[in-house]
Amino acid sequence: MLNYVVNIFYYCAATLTGAFLVTQPPMHAQLAKFYGSPTLAVLTAVVISGLLFLPLTYFGPPLYQVNFENIKLWHWLVVGLGSCYYLFLTVYALPVIGLALLFVSLVTGQLISSICLDHFGALGLAQRKISLIKIISVCLALLSAITVQFGDFLLNNTNTNTNTNTNTNTNMNSNSNINANVNFINSQSNSSNTNNLFEFVFFSTLAIGSGILLPIQSAIAAIIGKASLSPFRGALCAMTATIFFQLIFNIIIIGIQKPILTFDSDALVWWAWCAGILGVVNLSFMVIVPSKIGMGTFFIFVVMSQLFTSLIYDSFGVLRINVKPITVVRVIGCILALIAALLIQFENFGFFKKKLENEQQQKNEKFEQVA
């Protein structure tokens, strides 16, 4: 019974992680309006997180017992550069590919990476073989993300094209000159879209790569936590590396772009400074929870939470987000994510787990008979 309660806590922690990941970007955007610089806004949030982690490092054995030889240089590089990669990508890729494709690309990378890490037991994680139920859950989670972000657009675009084709066929004879001009304009537009295709594919690929790195960073931060005898110290080390590389990149970017800092008091709100607090919670959960329930399970719950949270935020305009009403298509997408999470839970605790245990027991018995 206690194991069920503990695992429910871990599932809730994963759900909170997803909700906070959705909450942080609007806070960063508000700080960016205040500063007039998005990179400086992200740096501020990271520094606040690092300062808040300092008191937590006292929870654990004394530092003289820590074996720093187990913390390799590449650990620092992957965690620090990976975090900077993600933060800068969200700033610069967003205007090119939009929030919808950025989100789906990140989710794709997260799910693929987390399932592979579990299957091979890489980076110190417990080995959890890929099962049919887990593959179905991942596919449902990815489908739900695509449905929530693109479902309404694709549905409206299909209806628009149908109506346009009907009107065009009806008035084709009387409007041949207009159609010729429209075709010319469309050809020019297609040419422009072709020129931008490289940037579109390039940033989408980078977003998938960033999603792949996120579970790896989480696992490495956990390794650092074990080496430093405290998960909070591992999180602090990851945050310290992030701050170091953020400072370097900010100096380079500010030197190149020379932004004019506005310090707009109208854009300054109290909740914008809470992004650092959410960063502490997120990183702590990402270090502790995946080793308990599996990286794949963790990120499926994260994706489910991200979808539901974004749906609520869009519907009510939370954190000054532009209001986007709830639609049937978006609700269906969230239900698919919920089904994916429930399948994982049933595999771990219900009928599927008992079935797998019985199959494994039968295999062991056959092996003993042969021996």
mmCIF file of C-alpha atoms in Angstrom:
data_model
loop_
_atom_site.group_PDB
_atom_site.id
_atom_site.type_symbol
_atom_site.label_atom_id
_atom_site.label_comp_id
_atom_site.label_asym_id
_atom_site.label_seq_id
_atom_site.Cartn_x
_atom_site.Cartn_y
_atom_site.Cartn_z
ATOM 1 C CA MET A 1 0.000 0.000 0.000
ATOM 2 C CA LEU A 2 2.840 2.359 0.852
ATOM 3 C CA ASN A 3 4.402 1.772 -2.573
ATOM 4 C CA TYR A 4 1.164 2.873 -4.261
ATOM 5 C CA VAL A 5 1.083 6.086 -2.218
ATOM 6 C CA VAL A 6 4.743 6.856 -2.937
ATOM 7 C CA ASN A 7 4.304 6.270 -6.670
ATOM 8 C CA ILE A 8 1.211 8.491 -6.728
ATOM 9 C CA PHE A 9 3.396 11.211 -5.200
ATOM 10 C CA TYR A 10 5.964 10.734 -7.973
ATOM 11 C CA TYR A 11 3.232 10.914 -10.624
ATOM 12 C CA CYS A 12 1.989 14.172 -9.065
ATOM 13 C CA ALA A 13 5.550 15.520 -9.110
ATOM 14 C CA ALA A 14 5.865 14.693 -12.817
ATOM 15 C CA THR A 15 2.516 16.411 -13.436
ATOM 16 C CA LEU A 16 3.692 19.530 -11.601
ATOM 17 C CA THR A 17 6.884 19.528 -13.671
ATOM 18 C CA GLY A 18 4.875 19.667 -16.879
ATOM 19 C CA ALA A 19 2.649 22.447 -15.547
ATOM 20 C CA PHE A 20 5.638 24.530 -14.434
ATOM 21 C CA LEU A 21 7.422 24.021 -17.770
ATOM 22 C CA VAL A 22 4.414 25.639 -19.468
ATOM 23 C CA THR A 23 4.275 28.411 -16.847
ATOM 24 C CA GLN A 24 7.895 29.530 -17.150
ATOM 25 C CA PRO A 25 7.956 30.865 -20.770
ATOM 26 C CA PRO A 26 5.237 33.515 -20.147
ATOM 27 C CA MET A 27 7.196 34.645 -17.092
ATOM 28 C CA HIS A 28 10.369 34.878 -19.187
ATOM 29 C CA ALA A 29 8.428 36.839 -21.827
ATOM 30 C CA GLN A 30 7.218 39.319 -19.202
ATOM 31 C CA LEU A 31 10.753 39.827 -17.897
ATOM 32 C CA ALA A 32 11.929 40.277 -21.492
ATOM 33 C CA LYS A 33 9.400 43.107 -21.922
ATOM 34 C CA PHE A 34 10.771 44.740 -18.778
ATOM 35 C CA TYR A 35 14.430 44.468 -19.812
ATOM 36 C CA GLY A 36 13.991 44.801 -23.557
ATOM 37 C CA SER A 37 16.216 41.728 -23.907
ATOM 38 C CA PRO A 38 14.982 38.100 -23.865
ATOM 39 C CA THR A 39 18.423 36.628 -23.162
ATOM 40 C CA LEU A 40 18.872 38.835 -20.097
ATOM 41 C CA ALA A 41 15.440 37.767 -18.855
ATOM 42 C CA VAL A 42 16.384 34.078 -19.086
ATOM 43 C CA LEU A 43 19.700 34.755 -17.321
ATOM 44 C CA THR A 44 17.861 36.478 -14.463
ATOM 45 C CA ALA A 45 15.581 33.478 -13.930
ATOM 46 C CA VAL A 46 18.534 31.056 -13.967
ATOM 47 C CA VAL A 47 20.518 33.126 -11.441
ATOM 48 C CA ILE A 48 17.509 33.294 -9.090
ATOM 49 C CA SER A 49 17.174 29.503 -9.296
ATOM 50 C CA GLY A 50 20.857 29.056 -8.494
ATOM 51 C CA LEU A 51 20.645 31.305 -5.428
ATOM 52 C CA LEU A 52 17.575 29.457 -4.143
ATOM 53 C CA PHE A 53 19.369 26.114 -4.492
ATOM 54 C CA LEU A 54 22.216 27.176 -2.179
ATOM 55 C CA PRO A 55 20.378 26.594 1.153
ATOM 56 C CA LEU A 56 19.187 23.169 -0.064
ATOM 57 C CA THR A 57 22.770 21.937 -0.471
ATOM 58 C CA TYR A 58 23.131 21.696 3.322
ATOM 59 C CA PHE A 59 20.736 18.729 3.295
ATOM 60 C CA GLY A 60 23.142 15.829 2.968
ATOM 61 C CA PRO A 61 26.494 14.542 4.194
ATOM 62 C CA PRO A 62 29.414 16.984 4.662
ATOM 63 C CA LEU A 63 31.193 18.106 1.527
ATOM 64 C CA TYR A 64 34.474 16.494 2.560
ATOM 65 C CA GLN A 65 32.831 13.090 2.052
ATOM 66 C CA VAL A 66 32.028 13.884 -1.586
ATOM 67 C CA ASN A 67 34.133 12.079 -4.190
ATOM 68 C CA PHE A 68 34.508 14.754 -6.861
ATOM 69 C CA GLU A 69 36.418 12.354 -9.116
ATOM 70 C CA ASN A 70 33.095 10.745 -10.061
ATOM 71 C CA ILE A 71 31.909 14.052 -11.560
ATOM 72 C CA LYS A 72 33.417 14.225 -15.041
ATOM 73 C CA LEU A 73 34.020 17.290 -17.172
ATOM 74 C CA TRP A 74 31.594 16.090 -19.830
ATOM 75 C CA HIS A 75 28.851 15.980 -17.177
ATOM 76 C CA TRP A 76 29.228 19.725 -16.678
ATOM 77 C CA LEU A 77 29.387 20.407 -20.411
ATOM 78 C CA VAL A 78 26.289 18.398 -21.320
ATOM 79 C CA VAL A 79 24.174 19.815 -18.493
ATOM 80 C CA GLY A 80 25.314 23.431 -18.880
ATOM 81 C CA LEU A 81 25.401 23.658 -22.668
ATOM 82 C CA GLY A 82 22.217 21.597 -23.003
ATOM 83 C CA SER A 83 20.289 24.005 -20.774
ATOM 84 C CA CYS A 84 21.601 27.012 -22.680
ATOM 85 C CA TYR A 85 20.745 25.288 -25.943
ATOM 86 C CA TYR A 86 17.137 24.813 -24.811
ATOM 87 C CA LEU A 87 16.704 28.332 -23.403
ATOM 88 C CA PHE A 88 18.152 30.120 -26.421
ATOM 89 C CA LEU A 89 16.243 27.856 -28.800
ATOM 90 C CA THR A 90 12.906 28.829 -27.239
ATOM 91 C CA VAL A 91 13.866 32.499 -27.703
ATOM 92 C CA TYR A 92 15.109 32.429 -31.296
ATOM 93 C CA ALA A 93 13.239 29.493 -32.872
ATOM 94 C CA LEU A 94 9.812 30.604 -31.680
ATOM 95 C CA PRO A 95 9.432 33.497 -34.196
ATOM 96 C CA VAL A 96 10.473 31.212 -37.077
ATOM 97 C CA ILE A 97 8.492 27.993 -36.530
ATOM 98 C CA GLY A 98 5.855 29.149 -34.050
ATOM 99 C CA LEU A 99 4.882 27.811 -30.635
ATOM 100 C CA ALA A 100 2.882 24.861 -31.976
ATOM 101 C CA LEU A 101 5.640 23.189 -33.994
ATOM 102 C CA LEU A 102 8.268 24.076 -31.380
ATOM 103 C CA PHE A 103 6.231 22.328 -28.683
ATOM 104 C CA VAL A 104 5.543 19.216 -30.793
ATOM 105 C CA SER A 105 9.211 18.969 -31.833
ATOM 106 C CA LEU A 106 10.372 19.167 -28.217
ATOM 107 C CA VAL A 107 7.819 16.549 -27.141
ATOM 108 C CA THR A 108 8.945 14.215 -29.944
ATOM 109 C CA GLY A 109 12.557 14.417 -28.826
ATOM 110 C CA GLN A 110 11.681 13.989 -25.142
ATOM 111 C CA LEU A 111 9.610 10.850 -25.680
ATOM 112 C CA ILE A 112 12.105 9.165 -28.025
ATOM 113 C CA SER A 113 15.065 9.883 -25.753
ATOM 114 C CA SER A 114 13.348 8.916 -22.492
ATOM 115 C CA ILE A 115 12.096 5.572 -23.851
ATOM 116 C CA CYS A 116 15.549 4.704 -25.248
ATOM 117 C CA LEU A 117 17.288 5.590 -21.969
ATOM 118 C CA ASP A 118 14.872 3.330 -20.107
ATOM 119 C CA HIS A 119 15.228 0.461 -22.567
ATOM 120 C CA PHE A 120 19.032 0.365 -22.450
ATOM 121 C CA GLY A 121 19.384 1.409 -18.799
ATOM 122 C CA ALA A 122 21.781 4.150 -19.865
ATOM 123 C CA LEU A 123 23.393 6.759 -17.592
ATOM 124 C CA GLY A 124 22.758 4.803 -14.407
ATOM 125 C CA LEU A 125 19.002 4.381 -14.915
ATOM 126 C CA ALA A 126 17.257 1.129 -14.056
ATOM 127 C CA GLN A 127 16.632 -0.898 -17.204
ATOM 128 C CA ARG A 128 12.972 -0.926 -18.221
ATOM 129 C CA LYS A 129 12.457 -2.755 -21.498
ATOM 130 C CA ILE A 130 10.243 -1.225 -24.152
ATOM 131 C CA SER A 131 6.819 -2.889 -24.116
ATOM 132 C CA LEU A 132 3.902 -2.709 -26.516
ATOM 133 C CA ILE A 133 1.870 -0.741 -23.957
ATOM 134 C CA LYS A 134 4.680 1.805 -23.587
ATOM 135 C CA ILE A 135 5.003 2.205 -27.369
ATOM 136 C CA ILE A 136 1.239 2.775 -27.645
ATOM 137 C CA SER A 137 1.424 5.321 -24.810
ATOM 138 C CA VAL A 138 4.232 7.239 -26.508
ATOM 139 C CA CYS A 139 2.336 7.280 -29.821
ATOM 140 C CA LEU A 140 -0.825 8.508 -28.070
ATOM 141 C CA ALA A 141 1.108 11.229 -26.240
ATOM 142 C CA LEU A 142 2.687 12.424 -29.487
ATOM 143 C CA LEU A 143 -0.645 12.274 -31.311
ATOM 144 C CA SER A 144 -2.272 14.264 -28.518
ATOM 145 C CA ALA A 145 0.385 16.991 -28.782
ATOM 146 C CA ILE A 146 -0.108 17.244 -32.553
ATOM 147 C CA THR A 147 -3.903 17.270 -32.138
ATOM 148 C CA VAL A 148 -3.898 20.033 -29.518
ATOM 149 C CA GLN A 149 -1.451 22.237 -31.407
ATOM 150 C CA PHE A 150 -2.484 21.650 -35.039
ATOM 151 C CA GLY A 151 -5.937 20.021 -34.980
ATOM 152 C CA ASP A 152 -8.018 23.194 -35.221
ATOM 153 C CA PHE A 153 -5.716 24.701 -37.839
ATOM 154 C CA LEU A 154 -5.867 21.624 -40.083
ATOM 155 C CA LEU A 155 -9.649 21.338 -39.682
ATOM 156 C CA ASN A 156 -10.250 25.011 -40.495
ATOM 157 C CA ASN A 157 -7.776 24.904 -43.377
ATOM 158 C CA THR A 158 -9.571 21.908 -44.899
ATOM 159 C CA ASN A 159 -12.941 23.658 -44.657
ATOM 160 C CA THR A 160 -11.511 26.849 -46.130
ATOM 161 C CA ASN A 161 -9.971 25.021 -49.075
ATOM 162 C CA THR A 162 -13.257 23.210 -49.740
ATOM 163 C CA ASN A 163 -15.221 26.456 -49.767
ATOM 164 C CA THR A 164 -12.594 28.180 -51.882
ATOM 165 C CA ASN A 165 -12.576 25.395 -54.472
ATOM 166 C CA THR A 166 -16.389 25.458 -54.655
ATOM 167 C CA ASN A 167 -16.511 29.211 -55.203
ATOM 168 C CA THR A 168 -13.700 29.047 -57.726
ATOM 169 C CA ASN A 169 -15.401 26.363 -59.821
ATOM 170 C CA THR A 170 -18.685 28.302 -59.768
ATOM 171 C CA ASN A 171 -17.175 31.570 -60.946
ATOM 172 C CA MET A 172 -14.352 30.211 -63.098
ATOM 173 C CA ASN A 173 -15.664 31.476 -66.431
ATOM 174 C CA SER A 174 -16.534 34.981 -65.263
ATOM 175 C CA ASN A 175 -13.369 35.564 -63.235
ATOM 176 C CA SER A 176 -10.623 34.072 -65.397
ATOM 177 C CA ASN A 177 -8.463 37.227 -65.241
ATOM 178 C CA ILE A 178 -8.762 37.407 -61.449
ATOM 179 C CA ASN A 179 -7.840 33.735 -61.176
ATOM 180 C CA ALA A 180 -4.781 34.309 -63.325
ATOM 181 C CA ASN A 181 -3.640 37.098 -61.003
ATOM 182 C CA VAL A 182 -4.330 34.979 -57.940
ATOM 183 C CA ASN A 183 -2.298 32.114 -59.410
ATOM 184 C CA PHE A 184 0.580 34.503 -60.060
ATOM 185 C CA ILE A 185 0.458 35.778 -56.482
ATOM 186 C CA ASN A 186 0.297 32.221 -55.161
ATOM 187 C CA SER A 187 3.325 31.221 -57.218
ATOM 188 C CA GLN A 188 5.269 34.151 -55.775
ATOM 189 C CA SER A 189 4.178 33.133 -52.279
ATOM 190 C CA ASN A 190 5.234 29.530 -52.883
ATOM 191 C CA SER A 191 8.634 30.746 -54.035
ATOM 192 C CA SER A 192 9.009 32.752 -50.816
ATOM 193 C CA ASN A 193 7.934 29.747 -48.757
ATOM 194 C CA THR A 194 10.543 27.606 -50.510
ATOM 195 C CA ASN A 195 13.233 30.114 -49.568
ATOM 196 C CA ASN A 196 12.166 29.901 -45.904
ATOM 197 C CA LEU A 197 11.880 26.104 -45.918
ATOM 198 C CA PHE A 198 15.501 25.625 -44.896
ATOM 199 C CA GLU A 199 15.099 27.768 -41.772
ATOM 200 C CA PHE A 200 11.836 26.007 -40.950
ATOM 201 C CA VAL A 201 13.372 22.514 -41.161
ATOM 202 C CA PHE A 202 16.604 23.647 -39.487
ATOM 203 C CA PHE A 203 14.938 25.044 -36.352
ATOM 204 C CA SER A 204 12.496 22.133 -36.158
ATOM 205 C CA THR A 205 15.426 19.708 -36.184
ATOM 206 C CA LEU A 206 17.181 21.738 -33.488
ATOM 207 C CA ALA A 207 14.020 21.603 -31.377
ATOM 208 C CA ILE A 208 13.863 17.795 -31.660
ATOM 209 C CA GLY A 209 17.533 17.675 -30.659
ATOM 210 C CA SER A 210 16.842 19.841 -27.626
ATOM 211 C CA GLY A 211 13.983 17.543 -26.639
ATOM 212 C CA ILE A 212 16.319 14.548 -26.912
ATOM 213 C CA LEU A 213 18.857 16.252 -24.654
ATOM 214 C CA LEU A 214 16.393 17.079 -21.862
ATOM 215 C CA PRO A 215 16.043 13.512 -20.454
ATOM 216 C CA ILE A 216 19.816 13.039 -20.853
ATOM 217 C CA GLN A 217 20.445 16.205 -18.829
ATOM 218 C CA SER A 218 18.061 14.953 -16.166
ATOM 219 C CA ALA A 219 19.901 11.622 -15.902
ATOM 220 C CA ILE A 220 23.320 13.297 -15.750
ATOM 221 C CA ALA A 221 22.141 15.704 -13.036
ATOM 222 C CA ALA A 222 21.040 12.632 -11.072
ATOM 223 C CA ILE A 223 24.532 11.116 -11.537
ATOM 224 C CA ILE A 224 26.090 14.312 -10.180
ATOM 225 C CA GLY A 225 23.625 14.181 -7.282
ATOM 226 C CA LYS A 226 24.701 10.640 -6.390
ATOM 227 C CA ALA A 227 28.369 11.610 -6.600
ATOM 228 C CA SER A 228 27.809 14.669 -4.385
ATOM 229 C CA LEU A 229 25.657 12.622 -1.937
ATOM 230 C CA SER A 230 22.631 14.904 -2.389
ATOM 231 C CA PRO A 231 20.177 15.357 -5.298
ATOM 232 C CA PHE A 232 19.951 19.073 -4.481
ATOM 233 C CA ARG A 233 23.712 19.429 -4.865
ATOM 234 C CA GLY A 234 23.433 17.717 -8.224
ATOM 235 C CA ALA A 235 20.744 20.189 -9.248
ATOM 236 C CA LEU A 236 22.868 23.095 -7.985
ATOM 237 C CA CYS A 237 25.863 21.866 -10.009
ATOM 238 C CA ALA A 238 23.661 21.692 -13.114
ATOM 239 C CA MET A 239 22.342 25.193 -12.446
ATOM 240 C CA THR A 240 25.875 26.526 -11.830
ATOM 241 C CA ALA A 241 27.055 25.161 -15.170
ATOM 242 C CA THR A 242 24.012 26.708 -16.850
ATOM 243 C CA ILE A 243 24.709 30.121 -15.271
ATOM 244 C CA PHE A 244 28.361 29.968 -16.372
ATOM 245 C CA PHE A 245 27.548 29.278 -20.015
ATOM 246 C CA GLN A 246 24.591 31.689 -19.956
ATOM 247 C CA LEU A 247 26.920 34.489 -18.873
ATOM 248 C CA ILE A 248 29.323 33.717 -21.711
ATOM 249 C CA PHE A 249 26.569 33.569 -24.333
ATOM 250 C CA ASN A 250 24.909 36.740 -23.007
ATOM 251 C CA ILE A 251 28.159 38.656 -23.238
ATOM 252 C CA ILE A 252 28.620 37.475 -26.836
ATOM 253 C CA ILE A 253 25.017 38.178 -27.893
ATOM 254 C CA ILE A 254 24.833 41.586 -26.186
ATOM 255 C CA GLY A 255 28.170 42.506 -27.797
ATOM 256 C CA ILE A 256 26.835 41.584 -31.251
ATOM 257 C CA GLN A 257 23.249 42.854 -31.027
ATOM 258 C CA LYS A 258 23.846 45.798 -28.643
ATOM 259 C CA PRO A 259 20.242 45.818 -27.375
ATOM 260 C CA ILE A 260 18.768 48.943 -25.765
ATOM 261 C CA LEU A 261 17.579 48.067 -22.263
ATOM 262 C CA THR A 262 14.188 49.685 -21.659
ATOM 263 C CA PHE A 263 13.389 48.752 -18.012
ATOM 264 C CA ASP A 264 9.701 49.265 -18.764
ATOM 265 C CA SER A 265 7.957 49.619 -15.393
ATOM 266 C CA ASP A 266 4.540 48.928 -16.951
ATOM 267 C CA ALA A 267 5.690 45.415 -17.887
ATOM 268 C CA LEU A 268 7.067 44.659 -14.416
ATOM 269 C CA VAL A 269 4.775 42.350 -12.421
ATOM 270 C CA TRP A 270 5.595 40.368 -9.299
ATOM 271 C CA TRP A 271 4.894 36.928 -10.745
ATOM 272 C CA ALA A 272 7.473 37.412 -13.514
ATOM 273 C CA TRP A 273 10.227 36.918 -10.922
ATOM 274 C CA CYS A 274 8.801 33.537 -9.851
ATOM 275 C CA ALA A 275 10.248 31.763 -12.890
ATOM 276 C CA GLY A 276 13.386 31.091 -10.842
ATOM 277 C CA ILE A 277 11.338 29.432 -8.084
ATOM 278 C CA LEU A 278 9.623 27.163 -10.601
ATOM 279 C CA GLY A 279 13.045 26.343 -12.037
ATOM 280 C CA VAL A 280 14.146 25.034 -8.624
ATOM 281 C CA VAL A 281 11.101 22.779 -8.337
ATOM 282 C CA ASN A 282 11.388 21.537 -11.925
ATOM 283 C CA LEU A 283 15.069 20.672 -11.745
ATOM 284 C CA SER A 284 14.677 18.968 -8.354
ATOM 285 C CA PHE A 285 11.874 16.759 -9.647
ATOM 286 C CA MET A 286 13.769 16.002 -12.872
ATOM 287 C CA VAL A 287 16.740 14.807 -10.826
ATOM 288 C CA ILE A 288 14.811 12.718 -8.281
ATOM 289 C CA VAL A 289 11.650 11.339 -9.926
ATOM 290 C CA PRO A 290 12.805 9.641 -13.202
ATOM 291 C CA SER A 291 14.963 7.137 -11.312
ATOM 292 C CA LYS A 292 11.884 6.105 -9.305
ATOM 293 C CA ILE A 293 9.245 5.623 -12.019
ATOM 294 C CA GLY A 294 11.326 5.510 -15.196
ATOM 295 C CA MET A 295 12.312 8.250 -17.612
ATOM 296 C CA GLY A 296 9.659 7.296 -20.198
ATOM 297 C CA THR A 297 6.817 7.260 -17.662
ATOM 298 C CA PHE A 298 8.010 10.549 -16.196
ATOM 299 C CA PHE A 299 7.956 12.393 -19.511
ATOM 300 C CA ILE A 300 4.602 10.942 -20.577
ATOM 301 C CA PHE A 301 3.080 12.499 -17.456
ATOM 302 C CA VAL A 302 5.008 15.712 -18.159
ATOM 303 C CA VAL A 303 3.548 15.891 -21.690
ATOM 304 C CA MET A 304 0.020 15.203 -20.399
ATOM 305 C CA SER A 305 0.367 17.993 -17.845
ATOM 306 C CA GLN A 306 1.774 20.402 -20.421
ATOM 307 C CA LEU A 307 -1.224 19.848 -22.686
ATOM 308 C CA PHE A 308 -3.847 20.331 -19.978
ATOM 309 C CA THR A 309 -2.054 23.344 -18.487
ATOM 310 C CA SER A 310 -1.653 25.061 -21.862
ATOM 311 C CA LEU A 311 -5.336 24.416 -22.579
ATOM 312 C CA ILE A 312 -6.360 26.108 -19.317
ATOM 313 C CA TYR A 313 -3.933 29.016 -19.744
ATOM 314 C CA ASP A 314 -5.064 29.652 -23.321
ATOM 315 C CA SER A 315 -8.754 29.517 -22.370
ATOM 316 C CA PHE A 316 -8.562 32.037 -19.518
ATOM 317 C CA GLY A 317 -5.622 34.187 -20.652
ATOM 318 C CA VAL A 318 -3.517 33.309 -17.613
ATOM 319 C CA LEU A 319 -0.205 35.199 -17.248
ATOM 320 C CA ARG A 320 -1.253 37.662 -19.986
ATOM 321 C CA ILE A 321 -1.361 34.951 -22.661
ATOM 322 C CA ASN A 322 -3.615 35.690 -25.637
ATOM 323 C CA VAL A 323 -6.977 34.003 -25.107
ATOM 324 C CA LYS A 324 -7.558 30.922 -27.266
ATOM 325 C CA PRO A 325 -10.972 29.297 -26.668
ATOM 326 C CA ILE A 326 -11.425 25.613 -25.855
ATOM 327 C CA THR A 327 -12.480 23.525 -28.847
ATOM 328 C CA VAL A 328 -13.613 19.930 -29.209
ATOM 329 C CA VAL A 329 -10.425 19.022 -31.107
ATOM 330 C CA ARG A 330 -8.164 20.340 -28.337
ATOM 331 C CA VAL A 331 -10.156 18.523 -25.660
ATOM 332 C CA ILE A 332 -9.833 15.278 -27.652
ATOM 333 C CA GLY A 333 -6.076 15.816 -27.771
ATOM 334 C CA CYS A 334 -5.888 16.171 -23.994
ATOM 335 C CA ILE A 335 -8.012 13.045 -23.512
ATOM 336 C CA LEU A 336 -5.530 11.102 -25.672
ATOM 337 C CA ALA A 337 -2.714 12.267 -23.380
ATOM 338 C CA LEU A 338 -4.704 11.175 -20.336
ATOM 339 C CA ILE A 339 -5.259 7.725 -21.874
ATOM 340 C CA ALA A 340 -1.504 7.447 -22.502
ATOM 341 C CA ALA A 341 -0.764 8.218 -18.844
ATOM 342 C CA LEU A 342 -3.399 5.750 -17.614
ATOM 343 C CA LEU A 343 -1.978 2.985 -19.817
ATOM 344 C CA ILE A 344 1.434 3.490 -18.234
ATOM 345 C CA GLN A 345 -0.123 3.349 -14.775
ATOM 346 C CA PHE A 346 -2.010 0.138 -15.593
ATOM 347 C CA GLU A 347 1.179 -1.425 -16.918
ATOM 348 C CA ASN A 348 3.003 -0.623 -13.686
ATOM 349 C CA PHE A 349 0.297 -1.575 -11.188
ATOM 350 C CA GLY A 350 -2.564 -3.392 -12.829
ATOM 351 C CA PHE A 351 -3.403 -6.258 -15.116
ATOM 352 C CA PHE A 352 -0.503 -5.694 -17.497
ATOM 353 C CA LYS A 353 2.091 -5.920 -14.739
ATOM 354 C CA LYS A 354 0.634 -9.201 -13.435
ATOM 355 C CA LYS A 355 0.523 -10.590 -16.966
ATOM 356 C CA LEU A 356 4.168 -9.663 -17.583
ATOM 357 C CA GLU A 357 5.184 -11.174 -14.237
ATOM 358 C CA ASN A 358 3.355 -14.410 -15.077
ATOM 359 C CA GLU A 359 4.995 -14.596 -18.480
ATOM 360 C CA GLN A 360 8.415 -14.011 -16.931
ATOM 361 C CA GLN A 361 7.734 -16.694 -14.305
ATOM 362 C CA GLN A 362 6.741 -19.181 -17.020
ATOM 363 C CA LYS A 363 9.934 -18.426 -18.928
ATOM 364 C CA ASN A 364 12.010 -18.979 -15.781
ATOM 365 C CA GLU A 365 10.275 -22.303 -15.122
ATOM 366 C CA LYS A 366 10.911 -23.484 -18.680
ATOM 367 C CA PHE A 367 14.548 -22.450 -18.378
ATOM 368 C CA GLU A 368 14.906 -24.427 -15.137
ATOM 369 C CA GLN A 369 13.323 -27.521 -16.740
ATOM 370 C CA VAL A 370 15.736 -27.337 -19.679
ATOM 371 C CA ALA A 371 18.686 -26.900 -17.352
#
